[in-house]
mmCIF file of C-alpha atoms and ligand atoms in Angstrom:
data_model
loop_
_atom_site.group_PDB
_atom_site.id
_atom_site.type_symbol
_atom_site.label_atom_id
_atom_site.label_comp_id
_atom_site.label_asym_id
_atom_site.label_seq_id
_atom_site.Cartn_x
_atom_site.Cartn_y
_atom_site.Cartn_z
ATOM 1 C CA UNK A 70 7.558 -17.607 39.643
ATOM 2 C CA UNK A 71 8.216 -20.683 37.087
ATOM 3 C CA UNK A 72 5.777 -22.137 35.202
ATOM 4 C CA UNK A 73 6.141 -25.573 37.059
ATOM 5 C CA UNK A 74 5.731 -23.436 40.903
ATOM 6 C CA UNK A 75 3.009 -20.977 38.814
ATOM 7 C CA UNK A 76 1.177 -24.814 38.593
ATOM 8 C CA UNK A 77 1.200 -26.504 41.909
ATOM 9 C CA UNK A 78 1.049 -23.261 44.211
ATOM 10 C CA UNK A 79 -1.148 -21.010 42.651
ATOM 11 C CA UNK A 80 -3.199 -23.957 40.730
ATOM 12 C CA UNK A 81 -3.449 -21.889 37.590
ATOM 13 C CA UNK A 82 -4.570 -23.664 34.487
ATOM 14 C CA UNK A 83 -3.447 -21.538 31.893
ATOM 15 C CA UNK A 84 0.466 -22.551 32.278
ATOM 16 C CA UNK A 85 0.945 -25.767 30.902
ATOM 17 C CA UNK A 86 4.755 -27.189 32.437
ATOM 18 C CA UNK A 87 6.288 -30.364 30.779
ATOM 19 C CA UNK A 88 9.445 -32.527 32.206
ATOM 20 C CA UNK A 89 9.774 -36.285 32.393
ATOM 21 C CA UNK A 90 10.891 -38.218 35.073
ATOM 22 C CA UNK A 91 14.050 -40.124 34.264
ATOM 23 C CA UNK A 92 14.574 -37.069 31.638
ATOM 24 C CA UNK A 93 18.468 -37.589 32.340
ATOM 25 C CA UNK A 94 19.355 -40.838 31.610
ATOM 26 C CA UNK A 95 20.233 -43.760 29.584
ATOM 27 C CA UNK A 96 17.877 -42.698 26.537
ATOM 28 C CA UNK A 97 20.443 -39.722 25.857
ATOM 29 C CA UNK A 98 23.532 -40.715 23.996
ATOM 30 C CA UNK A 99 25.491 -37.610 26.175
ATOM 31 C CA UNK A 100 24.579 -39.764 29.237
ATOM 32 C CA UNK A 101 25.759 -42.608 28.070
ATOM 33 C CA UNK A 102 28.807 -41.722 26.946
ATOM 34 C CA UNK A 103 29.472 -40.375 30.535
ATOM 35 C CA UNK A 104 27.938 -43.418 32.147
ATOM 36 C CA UNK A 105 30.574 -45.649 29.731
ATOM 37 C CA UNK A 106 33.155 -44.152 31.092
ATOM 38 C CA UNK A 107 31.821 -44.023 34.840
ATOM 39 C CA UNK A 108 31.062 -47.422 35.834
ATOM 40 C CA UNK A 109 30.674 -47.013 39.658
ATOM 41 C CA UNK A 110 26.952 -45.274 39.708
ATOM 42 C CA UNK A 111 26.825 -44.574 43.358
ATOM 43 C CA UNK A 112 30.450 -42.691 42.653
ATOM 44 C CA UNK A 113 28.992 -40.766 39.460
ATOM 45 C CA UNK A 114 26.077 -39.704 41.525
ATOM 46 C CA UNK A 115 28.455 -38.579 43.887
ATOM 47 C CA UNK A 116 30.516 -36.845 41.775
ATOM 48 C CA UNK A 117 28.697 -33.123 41.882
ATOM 49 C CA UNK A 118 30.235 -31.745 38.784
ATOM 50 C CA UNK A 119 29.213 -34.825 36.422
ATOM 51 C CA UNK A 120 26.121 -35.236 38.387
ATOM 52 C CA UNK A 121 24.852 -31.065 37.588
ATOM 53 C CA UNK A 122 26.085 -32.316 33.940
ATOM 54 C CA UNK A 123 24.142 -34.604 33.210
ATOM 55 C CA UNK A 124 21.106 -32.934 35.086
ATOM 56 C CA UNK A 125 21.442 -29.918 32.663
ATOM 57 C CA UNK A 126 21.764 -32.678 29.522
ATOM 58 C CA UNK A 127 17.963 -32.334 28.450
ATOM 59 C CA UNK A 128 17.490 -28.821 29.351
ATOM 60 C CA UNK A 129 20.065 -28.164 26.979
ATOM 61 C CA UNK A 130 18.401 -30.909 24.102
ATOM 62 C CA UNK A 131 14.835 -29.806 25.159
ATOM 63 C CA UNK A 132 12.305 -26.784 26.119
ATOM 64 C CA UNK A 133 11.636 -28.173 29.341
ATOM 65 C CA UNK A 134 10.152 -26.450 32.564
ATOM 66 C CA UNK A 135 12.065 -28.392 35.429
ATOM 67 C CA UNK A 136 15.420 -30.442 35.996
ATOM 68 C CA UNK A 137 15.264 -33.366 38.304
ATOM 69 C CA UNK A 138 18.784 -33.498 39.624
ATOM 70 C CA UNK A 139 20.575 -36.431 38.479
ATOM 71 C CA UNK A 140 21.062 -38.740 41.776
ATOM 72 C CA UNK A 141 18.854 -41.746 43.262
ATOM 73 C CA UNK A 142 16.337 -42.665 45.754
ATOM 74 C CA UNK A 143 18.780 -44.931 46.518
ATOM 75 C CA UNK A 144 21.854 -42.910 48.078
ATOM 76 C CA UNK A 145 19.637 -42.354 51.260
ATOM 77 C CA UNK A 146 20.439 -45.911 52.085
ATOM 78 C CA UNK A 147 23.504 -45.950 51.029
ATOM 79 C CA UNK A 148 24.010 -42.248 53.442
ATOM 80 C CA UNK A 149 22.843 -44.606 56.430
ATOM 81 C CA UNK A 150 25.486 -47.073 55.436
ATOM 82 C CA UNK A 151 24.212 -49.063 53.322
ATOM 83 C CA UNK A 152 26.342 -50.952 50.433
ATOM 84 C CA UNK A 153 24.135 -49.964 47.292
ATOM 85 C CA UNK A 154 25.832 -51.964 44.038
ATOM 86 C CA UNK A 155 24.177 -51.540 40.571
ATOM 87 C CA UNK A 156 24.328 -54.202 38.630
ATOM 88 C CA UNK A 157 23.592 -54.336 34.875
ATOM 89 C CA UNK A 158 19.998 -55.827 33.927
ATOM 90 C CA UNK A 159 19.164 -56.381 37.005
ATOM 91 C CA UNK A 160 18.763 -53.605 39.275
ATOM 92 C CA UNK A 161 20.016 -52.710 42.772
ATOM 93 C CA UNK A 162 21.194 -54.979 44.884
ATOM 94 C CA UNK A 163 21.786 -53.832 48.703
ATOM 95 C CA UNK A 164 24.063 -55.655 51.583
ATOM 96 C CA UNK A 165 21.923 -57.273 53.996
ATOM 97 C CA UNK A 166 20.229 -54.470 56.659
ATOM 98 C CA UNK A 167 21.248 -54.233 60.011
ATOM 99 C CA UNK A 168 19.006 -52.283 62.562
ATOM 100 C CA UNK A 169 21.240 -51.926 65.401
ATOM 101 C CA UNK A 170 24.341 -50.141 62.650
ATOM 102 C CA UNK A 171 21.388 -47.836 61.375
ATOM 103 C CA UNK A 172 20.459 -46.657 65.012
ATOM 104 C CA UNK A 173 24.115 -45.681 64.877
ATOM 105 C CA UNK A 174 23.626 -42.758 62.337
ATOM 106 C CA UNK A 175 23.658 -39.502 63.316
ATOM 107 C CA UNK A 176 22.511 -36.094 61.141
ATOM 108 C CA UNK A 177 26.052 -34.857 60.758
ATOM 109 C CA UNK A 178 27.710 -38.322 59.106
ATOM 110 C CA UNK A 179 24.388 -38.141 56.750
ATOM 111 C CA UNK A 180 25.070 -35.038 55.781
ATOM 112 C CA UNK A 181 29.049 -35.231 55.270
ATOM 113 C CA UNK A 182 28.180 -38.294 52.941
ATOM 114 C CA UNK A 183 25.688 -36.889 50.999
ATOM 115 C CA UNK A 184 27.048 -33.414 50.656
ATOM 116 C CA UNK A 185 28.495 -33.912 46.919
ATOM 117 C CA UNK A 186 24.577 -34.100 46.066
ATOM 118 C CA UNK A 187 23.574 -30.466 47.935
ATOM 119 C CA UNK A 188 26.697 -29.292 46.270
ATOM 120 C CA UNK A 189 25.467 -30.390 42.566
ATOM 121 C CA UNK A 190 22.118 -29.056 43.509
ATOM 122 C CA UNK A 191 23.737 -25.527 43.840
ATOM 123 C CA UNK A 192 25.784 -25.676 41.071
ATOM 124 C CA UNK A 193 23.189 -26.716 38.954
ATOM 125 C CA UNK A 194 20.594 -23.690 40.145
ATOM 126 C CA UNK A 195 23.911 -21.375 39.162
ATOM 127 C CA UNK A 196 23.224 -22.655 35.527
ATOM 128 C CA UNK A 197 19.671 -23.341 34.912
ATOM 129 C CA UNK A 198 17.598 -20.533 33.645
ATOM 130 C CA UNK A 199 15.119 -18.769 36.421
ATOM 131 C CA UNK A 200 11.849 -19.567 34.919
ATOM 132 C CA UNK A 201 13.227 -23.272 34.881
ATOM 133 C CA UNK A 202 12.648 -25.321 38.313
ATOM 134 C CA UNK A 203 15.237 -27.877 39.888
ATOM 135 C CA UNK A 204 13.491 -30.582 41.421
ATOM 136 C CA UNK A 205 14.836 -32.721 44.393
ATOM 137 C CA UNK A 206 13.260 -35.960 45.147
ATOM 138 C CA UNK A 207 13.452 -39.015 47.629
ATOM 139 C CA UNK A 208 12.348 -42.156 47.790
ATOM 140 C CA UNK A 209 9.383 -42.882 50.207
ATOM 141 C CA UNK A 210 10.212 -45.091 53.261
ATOM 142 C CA UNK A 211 8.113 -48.283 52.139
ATOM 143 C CA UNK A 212 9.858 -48.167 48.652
ATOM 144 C CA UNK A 213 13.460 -47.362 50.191
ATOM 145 C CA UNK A 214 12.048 -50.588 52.953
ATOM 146 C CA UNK A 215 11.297 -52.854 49.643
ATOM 147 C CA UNK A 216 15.241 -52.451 48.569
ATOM 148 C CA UNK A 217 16.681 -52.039 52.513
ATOM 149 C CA UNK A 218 14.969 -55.575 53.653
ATOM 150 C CA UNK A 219 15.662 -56.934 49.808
ATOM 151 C CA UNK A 220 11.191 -58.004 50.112
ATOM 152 C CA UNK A 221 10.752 -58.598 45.999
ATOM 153 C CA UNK A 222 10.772 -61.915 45.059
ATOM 154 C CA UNK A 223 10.675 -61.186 41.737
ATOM 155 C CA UNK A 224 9.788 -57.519 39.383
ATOM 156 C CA UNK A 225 6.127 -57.669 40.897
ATOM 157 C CA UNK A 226 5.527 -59.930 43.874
ATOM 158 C CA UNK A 227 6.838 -59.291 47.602
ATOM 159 C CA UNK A 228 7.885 -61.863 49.533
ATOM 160 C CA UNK A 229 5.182 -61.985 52.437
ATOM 161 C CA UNK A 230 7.149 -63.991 55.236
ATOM 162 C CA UNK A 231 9.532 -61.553 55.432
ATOM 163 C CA UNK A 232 7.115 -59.208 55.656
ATOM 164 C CA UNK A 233 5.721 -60.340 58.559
ATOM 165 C CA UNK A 234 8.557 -61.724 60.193
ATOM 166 C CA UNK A 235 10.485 -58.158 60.025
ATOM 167 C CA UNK A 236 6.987 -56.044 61.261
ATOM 168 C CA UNK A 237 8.320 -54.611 64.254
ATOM 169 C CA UNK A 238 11.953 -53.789 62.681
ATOM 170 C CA UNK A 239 10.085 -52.279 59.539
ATOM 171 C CA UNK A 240 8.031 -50.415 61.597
ATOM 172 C CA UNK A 241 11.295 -49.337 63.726
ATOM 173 C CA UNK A 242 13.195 -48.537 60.453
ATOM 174 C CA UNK A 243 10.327 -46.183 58.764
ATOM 175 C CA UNK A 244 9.847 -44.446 61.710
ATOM 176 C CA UNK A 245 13.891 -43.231 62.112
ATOM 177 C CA UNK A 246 14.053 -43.113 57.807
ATOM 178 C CA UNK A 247 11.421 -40.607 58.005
ATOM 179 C CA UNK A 248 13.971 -38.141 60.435
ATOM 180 C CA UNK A 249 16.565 -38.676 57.643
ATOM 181 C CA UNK A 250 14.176 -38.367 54.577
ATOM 182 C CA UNK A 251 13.414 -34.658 56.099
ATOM 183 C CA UNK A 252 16.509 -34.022 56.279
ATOM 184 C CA UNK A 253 17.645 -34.779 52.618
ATOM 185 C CA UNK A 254 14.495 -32.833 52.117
ATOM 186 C CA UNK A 255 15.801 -29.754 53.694
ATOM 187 C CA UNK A 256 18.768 -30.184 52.666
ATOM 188 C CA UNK A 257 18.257 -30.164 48.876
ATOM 189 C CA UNK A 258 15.658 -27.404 49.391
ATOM 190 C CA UNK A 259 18.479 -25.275 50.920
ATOM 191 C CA UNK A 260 20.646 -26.006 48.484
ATOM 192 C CA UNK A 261 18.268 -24.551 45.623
ATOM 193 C CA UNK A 262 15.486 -27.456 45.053
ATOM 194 C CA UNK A 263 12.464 -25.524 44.720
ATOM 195 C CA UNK A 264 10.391 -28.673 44.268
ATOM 196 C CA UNK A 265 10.293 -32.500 45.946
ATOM 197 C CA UNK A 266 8.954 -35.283 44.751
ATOM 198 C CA UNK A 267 8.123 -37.923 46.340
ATOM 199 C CA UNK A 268 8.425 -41.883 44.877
ATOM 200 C CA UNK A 269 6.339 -44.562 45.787
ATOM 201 C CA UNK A 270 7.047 -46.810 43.055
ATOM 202 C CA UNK A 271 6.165 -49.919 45.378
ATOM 203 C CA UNK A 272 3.032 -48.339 46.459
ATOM 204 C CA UNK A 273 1.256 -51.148 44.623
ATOM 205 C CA UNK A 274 2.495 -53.527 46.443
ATOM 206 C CA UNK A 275 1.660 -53.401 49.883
ATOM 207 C CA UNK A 276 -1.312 -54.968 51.424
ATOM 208 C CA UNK A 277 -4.153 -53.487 51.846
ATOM 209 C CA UNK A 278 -4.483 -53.759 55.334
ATOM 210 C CA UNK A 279 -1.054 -52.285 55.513
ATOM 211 C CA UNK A 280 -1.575 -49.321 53.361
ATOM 212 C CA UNK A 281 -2.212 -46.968 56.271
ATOM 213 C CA UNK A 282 1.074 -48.062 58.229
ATOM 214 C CA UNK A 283 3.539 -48.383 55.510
ATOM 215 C CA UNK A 284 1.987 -45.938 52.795
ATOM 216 C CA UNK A 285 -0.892 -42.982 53.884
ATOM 217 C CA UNK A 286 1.190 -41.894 56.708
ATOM 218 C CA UNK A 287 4.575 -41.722 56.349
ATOM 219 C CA UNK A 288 3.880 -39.983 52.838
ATOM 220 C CA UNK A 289 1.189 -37.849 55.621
ATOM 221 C CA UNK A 290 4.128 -36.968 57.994
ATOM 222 C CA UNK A 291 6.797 -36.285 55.209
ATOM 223 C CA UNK A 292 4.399 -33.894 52.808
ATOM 224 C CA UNK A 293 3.657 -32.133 56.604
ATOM 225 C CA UNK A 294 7.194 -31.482 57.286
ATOM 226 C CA UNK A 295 7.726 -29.797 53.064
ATOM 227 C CA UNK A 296 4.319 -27.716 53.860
ATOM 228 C CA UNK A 297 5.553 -26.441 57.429
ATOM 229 C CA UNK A 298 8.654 -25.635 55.807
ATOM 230 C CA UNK A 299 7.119 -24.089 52.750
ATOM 231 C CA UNK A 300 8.274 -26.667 50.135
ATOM 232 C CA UNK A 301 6.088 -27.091 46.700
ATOM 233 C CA UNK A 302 5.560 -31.228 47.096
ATOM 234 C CA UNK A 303 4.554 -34.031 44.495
ATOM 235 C CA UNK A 304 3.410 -37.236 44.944
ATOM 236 C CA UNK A 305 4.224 -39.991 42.872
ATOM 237 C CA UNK A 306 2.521 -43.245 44.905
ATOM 238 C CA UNK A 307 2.419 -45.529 42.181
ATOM 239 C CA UNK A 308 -0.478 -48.358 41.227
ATOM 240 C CA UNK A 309 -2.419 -47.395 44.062
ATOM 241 C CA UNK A 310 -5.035 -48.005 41.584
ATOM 242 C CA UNK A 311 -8.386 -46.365 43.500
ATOM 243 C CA UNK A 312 -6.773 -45.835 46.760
ATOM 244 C CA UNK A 313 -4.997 -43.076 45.180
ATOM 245 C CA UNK A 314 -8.488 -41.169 46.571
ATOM 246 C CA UNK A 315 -7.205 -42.237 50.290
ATOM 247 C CA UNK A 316 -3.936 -40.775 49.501
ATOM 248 C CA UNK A 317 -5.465 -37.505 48.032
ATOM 249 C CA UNK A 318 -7.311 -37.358 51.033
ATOM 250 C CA UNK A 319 -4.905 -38.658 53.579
ATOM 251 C CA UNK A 320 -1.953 -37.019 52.760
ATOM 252 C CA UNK A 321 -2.614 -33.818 50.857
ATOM 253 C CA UNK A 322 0.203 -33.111 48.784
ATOM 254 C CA UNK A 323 0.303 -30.081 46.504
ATOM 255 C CA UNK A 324 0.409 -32.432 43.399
ATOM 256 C CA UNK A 325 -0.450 -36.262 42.750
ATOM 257 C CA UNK A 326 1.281 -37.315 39.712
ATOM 258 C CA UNK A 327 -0.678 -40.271 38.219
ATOM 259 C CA UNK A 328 0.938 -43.593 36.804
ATOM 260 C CA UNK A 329 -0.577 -44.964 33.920
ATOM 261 C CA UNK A 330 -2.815 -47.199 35.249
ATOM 262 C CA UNK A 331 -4.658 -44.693 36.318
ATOM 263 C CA UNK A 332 -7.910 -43.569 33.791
ATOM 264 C CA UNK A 333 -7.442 -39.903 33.340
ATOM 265 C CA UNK A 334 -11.043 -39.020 33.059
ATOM 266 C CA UNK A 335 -11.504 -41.188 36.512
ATOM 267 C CA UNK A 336 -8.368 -38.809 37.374
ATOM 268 C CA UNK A 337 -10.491 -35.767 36.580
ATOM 269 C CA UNK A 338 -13.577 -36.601 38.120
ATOM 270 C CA UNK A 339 -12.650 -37.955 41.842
ATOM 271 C CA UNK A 340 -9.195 -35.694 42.494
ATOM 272 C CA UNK A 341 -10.978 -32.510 41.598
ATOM 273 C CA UNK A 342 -9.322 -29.870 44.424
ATOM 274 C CA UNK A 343 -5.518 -31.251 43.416
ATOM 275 C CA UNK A 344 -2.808 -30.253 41.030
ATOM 276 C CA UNK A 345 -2.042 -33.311 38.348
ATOM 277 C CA UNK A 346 0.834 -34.660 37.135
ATOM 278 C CA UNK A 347 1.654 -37.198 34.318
ATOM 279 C CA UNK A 348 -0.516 -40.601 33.235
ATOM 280 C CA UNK A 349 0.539 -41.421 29.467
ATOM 281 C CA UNK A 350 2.083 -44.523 29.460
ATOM 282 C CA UNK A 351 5.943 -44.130 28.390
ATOM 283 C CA UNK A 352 5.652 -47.234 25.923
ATOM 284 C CA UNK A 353 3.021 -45.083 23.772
ATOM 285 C CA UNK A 354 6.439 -43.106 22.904
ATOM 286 C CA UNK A 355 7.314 -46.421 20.760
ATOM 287 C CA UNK A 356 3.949 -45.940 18.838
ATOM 288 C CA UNK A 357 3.948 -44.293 15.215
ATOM 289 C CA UNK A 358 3.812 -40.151 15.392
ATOM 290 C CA UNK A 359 -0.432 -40.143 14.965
ATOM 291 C CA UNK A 360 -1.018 -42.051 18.125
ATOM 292 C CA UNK A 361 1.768 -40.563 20.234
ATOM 293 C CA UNK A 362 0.253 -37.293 19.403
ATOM 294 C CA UNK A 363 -3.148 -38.581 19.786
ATOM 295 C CA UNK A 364 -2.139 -40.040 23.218
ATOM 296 C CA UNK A 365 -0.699 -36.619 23.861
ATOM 297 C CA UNK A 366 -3.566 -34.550 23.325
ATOM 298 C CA UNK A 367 -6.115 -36.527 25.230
ATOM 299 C CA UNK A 368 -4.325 -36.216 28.256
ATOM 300 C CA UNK A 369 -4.338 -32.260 27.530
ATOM 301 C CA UNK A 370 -7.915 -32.041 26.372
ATOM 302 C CA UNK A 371 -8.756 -33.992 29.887
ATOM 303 C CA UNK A 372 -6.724 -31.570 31.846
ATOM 304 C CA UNK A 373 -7.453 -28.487 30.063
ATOM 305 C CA UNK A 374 -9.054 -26.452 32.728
ATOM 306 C CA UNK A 375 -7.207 -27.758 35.546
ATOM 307 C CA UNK A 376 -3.579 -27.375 36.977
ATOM 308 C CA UNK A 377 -1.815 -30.055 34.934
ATOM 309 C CA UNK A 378 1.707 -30.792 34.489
ATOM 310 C CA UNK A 379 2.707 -32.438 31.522
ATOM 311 C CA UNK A 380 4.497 -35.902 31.892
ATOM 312 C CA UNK A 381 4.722 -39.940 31.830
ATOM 313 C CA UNK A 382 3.141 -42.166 34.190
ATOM 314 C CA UNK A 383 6.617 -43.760 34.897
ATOM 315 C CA UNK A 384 10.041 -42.938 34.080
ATOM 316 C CA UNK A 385 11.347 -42.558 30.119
ATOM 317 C CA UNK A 386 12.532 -46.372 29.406
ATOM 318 C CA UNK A 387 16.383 -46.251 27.856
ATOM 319 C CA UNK A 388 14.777 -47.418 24.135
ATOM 320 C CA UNK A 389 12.689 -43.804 23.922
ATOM 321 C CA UNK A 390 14.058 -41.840 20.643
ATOM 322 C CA UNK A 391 14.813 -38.537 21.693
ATOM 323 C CA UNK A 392 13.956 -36.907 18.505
ATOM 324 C CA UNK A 393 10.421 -38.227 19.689
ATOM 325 C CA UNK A 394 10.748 -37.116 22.845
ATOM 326 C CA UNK A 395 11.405 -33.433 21.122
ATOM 327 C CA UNK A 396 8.157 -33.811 19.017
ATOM 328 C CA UNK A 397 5.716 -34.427 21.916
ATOM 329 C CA UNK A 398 7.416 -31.563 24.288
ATOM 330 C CA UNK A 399 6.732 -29.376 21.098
ATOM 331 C CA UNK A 400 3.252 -30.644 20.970
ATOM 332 C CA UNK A 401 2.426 -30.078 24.456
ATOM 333 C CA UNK A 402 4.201 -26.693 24.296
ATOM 334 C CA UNK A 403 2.206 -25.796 21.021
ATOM 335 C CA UNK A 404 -1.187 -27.076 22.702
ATOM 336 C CA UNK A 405 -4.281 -24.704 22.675
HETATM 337 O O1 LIG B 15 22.843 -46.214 33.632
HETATM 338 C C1 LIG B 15 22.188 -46.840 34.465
HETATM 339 O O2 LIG B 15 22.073 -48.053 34.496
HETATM 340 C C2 LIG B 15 21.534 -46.055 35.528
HETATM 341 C C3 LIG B 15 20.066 -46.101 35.494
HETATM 342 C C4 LIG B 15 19.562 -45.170 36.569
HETATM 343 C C5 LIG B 15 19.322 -43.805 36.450
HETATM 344 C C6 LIG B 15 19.473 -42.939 35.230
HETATM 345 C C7 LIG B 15 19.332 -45.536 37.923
HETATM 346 C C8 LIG B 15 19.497 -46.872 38.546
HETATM 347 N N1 LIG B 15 18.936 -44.399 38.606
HETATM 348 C C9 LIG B 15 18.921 -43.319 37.742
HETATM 349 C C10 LIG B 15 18.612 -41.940 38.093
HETATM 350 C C11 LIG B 15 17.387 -41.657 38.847
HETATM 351 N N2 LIG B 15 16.698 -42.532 39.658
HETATM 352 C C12 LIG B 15 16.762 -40.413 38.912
HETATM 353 C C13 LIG B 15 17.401 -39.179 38.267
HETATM 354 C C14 LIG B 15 16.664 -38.092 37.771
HETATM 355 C C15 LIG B 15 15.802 -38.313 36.546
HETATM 356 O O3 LIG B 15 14.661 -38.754 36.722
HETATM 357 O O4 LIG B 15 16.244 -37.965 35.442
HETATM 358 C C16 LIG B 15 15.607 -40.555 39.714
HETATM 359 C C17 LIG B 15 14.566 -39.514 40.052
HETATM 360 C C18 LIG B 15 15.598 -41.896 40.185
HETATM 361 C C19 LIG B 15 14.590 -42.429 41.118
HETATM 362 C C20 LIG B 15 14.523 -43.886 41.360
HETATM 363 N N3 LIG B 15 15.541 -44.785 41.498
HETATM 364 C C21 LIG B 15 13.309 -44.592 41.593
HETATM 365 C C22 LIG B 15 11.950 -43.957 41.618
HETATM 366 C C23 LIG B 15 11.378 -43.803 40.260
HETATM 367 C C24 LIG B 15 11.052 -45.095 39.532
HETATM 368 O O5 LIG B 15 11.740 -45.366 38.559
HETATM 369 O O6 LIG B 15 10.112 -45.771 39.965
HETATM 370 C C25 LIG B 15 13.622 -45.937 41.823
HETATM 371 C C26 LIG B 15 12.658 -47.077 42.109
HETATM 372 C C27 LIG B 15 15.042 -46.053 41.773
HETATM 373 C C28 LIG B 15 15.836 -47.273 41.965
HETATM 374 C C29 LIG B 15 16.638 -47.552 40.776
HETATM 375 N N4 LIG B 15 17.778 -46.916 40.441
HETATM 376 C C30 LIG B 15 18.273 -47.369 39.249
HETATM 377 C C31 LIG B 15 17.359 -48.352 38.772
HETATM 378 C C32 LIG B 15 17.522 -49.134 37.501
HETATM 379 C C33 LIG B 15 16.318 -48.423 39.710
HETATM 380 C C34 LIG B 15 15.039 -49.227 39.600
HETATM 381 C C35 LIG B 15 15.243 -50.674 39.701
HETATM 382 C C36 LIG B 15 13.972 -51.453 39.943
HETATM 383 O O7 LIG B 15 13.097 -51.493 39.038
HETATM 384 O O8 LIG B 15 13.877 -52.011 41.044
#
């Protein structure tokens, strides 16, 4: 069993896996170089041979536990139909949702479409070491909704009329993502993904009286359909703040990886029966060596007798150094 499976299944304390979400990726001058030269994102994630690539990148640089294989929440949407353009500084941009196109998807033109991405899964579990894990990962309806239904006004505000104008088709459009989310699960899992994570990056964002419907349980019904089917899952619903209690509680998921809002030792004290992942925020990795490592440690101290995997509480941003990056996986790896 890896050390990263060794964690979240049998909940043992004493292994202590590290990997960073958004490991591959724009930080890396190797991924850059490829992304310079492959302009078309959706294409490059598409493109299984570049995509294992670039997944293997800091497996090769680092001594991680897991690679997260290099695709995007994202390419679910675009699977359904949806245009998905990327455009420099300034994120995704979707073409406008239609309800009664979606409801013309079926399971075999998903599939066909996303294939390249179940074929880079198994060519990347031909090349990564055996005690290393691959992890697969979707998007959670209510984020993939937030980009779908284009509802941000701006980087941390939702625009509320649309909200509650679109209610009904929302509700409509989680309910039939959810099918398709289970079935990128199962595919990836098939493929050779021996872990999913989940992102809820919008978590945050919904209101609270809307938590339930849009957060607690389609995260409830998706983590259902990886534990039926045997399939190691993480969390990630981010700035849940306290709620992330109801979450635990709701939705059960083998690990709840923490963003760094979150106050470890609160962490600690009120998720006691679950496996943890991540917290430290990733702009400490700007800080001078002494308070990185000082960063580093508490989290480790705080987690020392529980089943903790090492990593951010949000994706690596492009500025990280990676010969910092190298220090603090040596540091957790060297922590007794
Ligand atoms: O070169 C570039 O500009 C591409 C940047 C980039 C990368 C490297 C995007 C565009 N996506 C990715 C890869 C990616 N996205 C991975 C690969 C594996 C790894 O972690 O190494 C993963 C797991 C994701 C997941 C993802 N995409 C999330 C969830 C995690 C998070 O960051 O909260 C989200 C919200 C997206 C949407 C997305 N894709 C890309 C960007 C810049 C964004 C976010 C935009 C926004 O803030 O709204």
């Amino acid at each position: 069993m890896s050390k990263l499976t060794n964690c979240l299944l049998k909940k043992d304390p004493s292994c202590r896996p590290v990997w960073f979400m958004r490991q591959a990726g724009r930080y890396l001058p190797e991924f850059r170089e490829i992304r310079q030269k492959n302009k078309d994102f959706i294409k490059l994630c598409l493109n299984s041979n570049l995509s294992s690539e670039i997944t293997l990148q800091p497996i090769q640089r680092f001594n991680l536990d897991a690679a997260i294989i290099f695709s995007d929440i994202l390419m679910v949407p675009y699977g359904l139909g949806q245009e998905v353009k990327f455009i420099k500084d300034e994120g995704p941009i979707l073409s406008p949702f239609n309800l009664e196109i979606f409801k013309k998807n079926n399971f075999d033109k998903f599939k066909d479409k996303l294939n390249p991405i179940y074929e880079a899964i198994k060519l990347t579990r031909k090349n990564l070491d055996k005690q290393k894990s691959l992890i697969g990962f979707i998007g959670a309806p209510w984020t993939l909704i937030v980009y779908m239904f284009g509802l941000k006004k701006n980087k941390e505000e939702l625009d509320l009329n649309i909200l509650k104008q679109k209610e009904e088709e929302i509700r409509e459009t989680i309910n039939l993502l959810i099918e398709y989310l289970c079935l990128h699960i199962e595919l990836q899992f098939k493929a050779g993904a021996e872990v999913i994570q989940i992102f809820d990056s919008w978590a945050g964002l919904i209101p609270e009286a809307k938590l339930s419907d849009y957060c607690f349980e389609p995260n409830k019904k998706i983590v259902q359909f990886c534990k039926n089917n045997k399939i190691p899952v993480i969390c990630f619903p981010r700035n849940l703040n306290k709620n992330y209690l109801k979450f635990a509680d709701i939705v059960k998921p083998d690990c709840l990886s923490l963003d760094y809002k979150i106050d470890p030792t609160w962490a600690k004290e009120n998720l006691k029966n679950y496996c943890l992942q991540g917290g430290m925020d990733p702009k400490i990795l700007f800080e001078k060596e002494d308070i990185i490592f000082k960063e580093v440690d508490k989290y480790l101290t705080i987690f020392k007798d529980r089943p903790y995997i090492f990593n951010l509480g949000h994706g690596l941003l492009p500025q990280t150094n990676p010969d910092v990056l190298q220090k603090v996986i040596e540091r957790v790896n060297n922590f007794k």
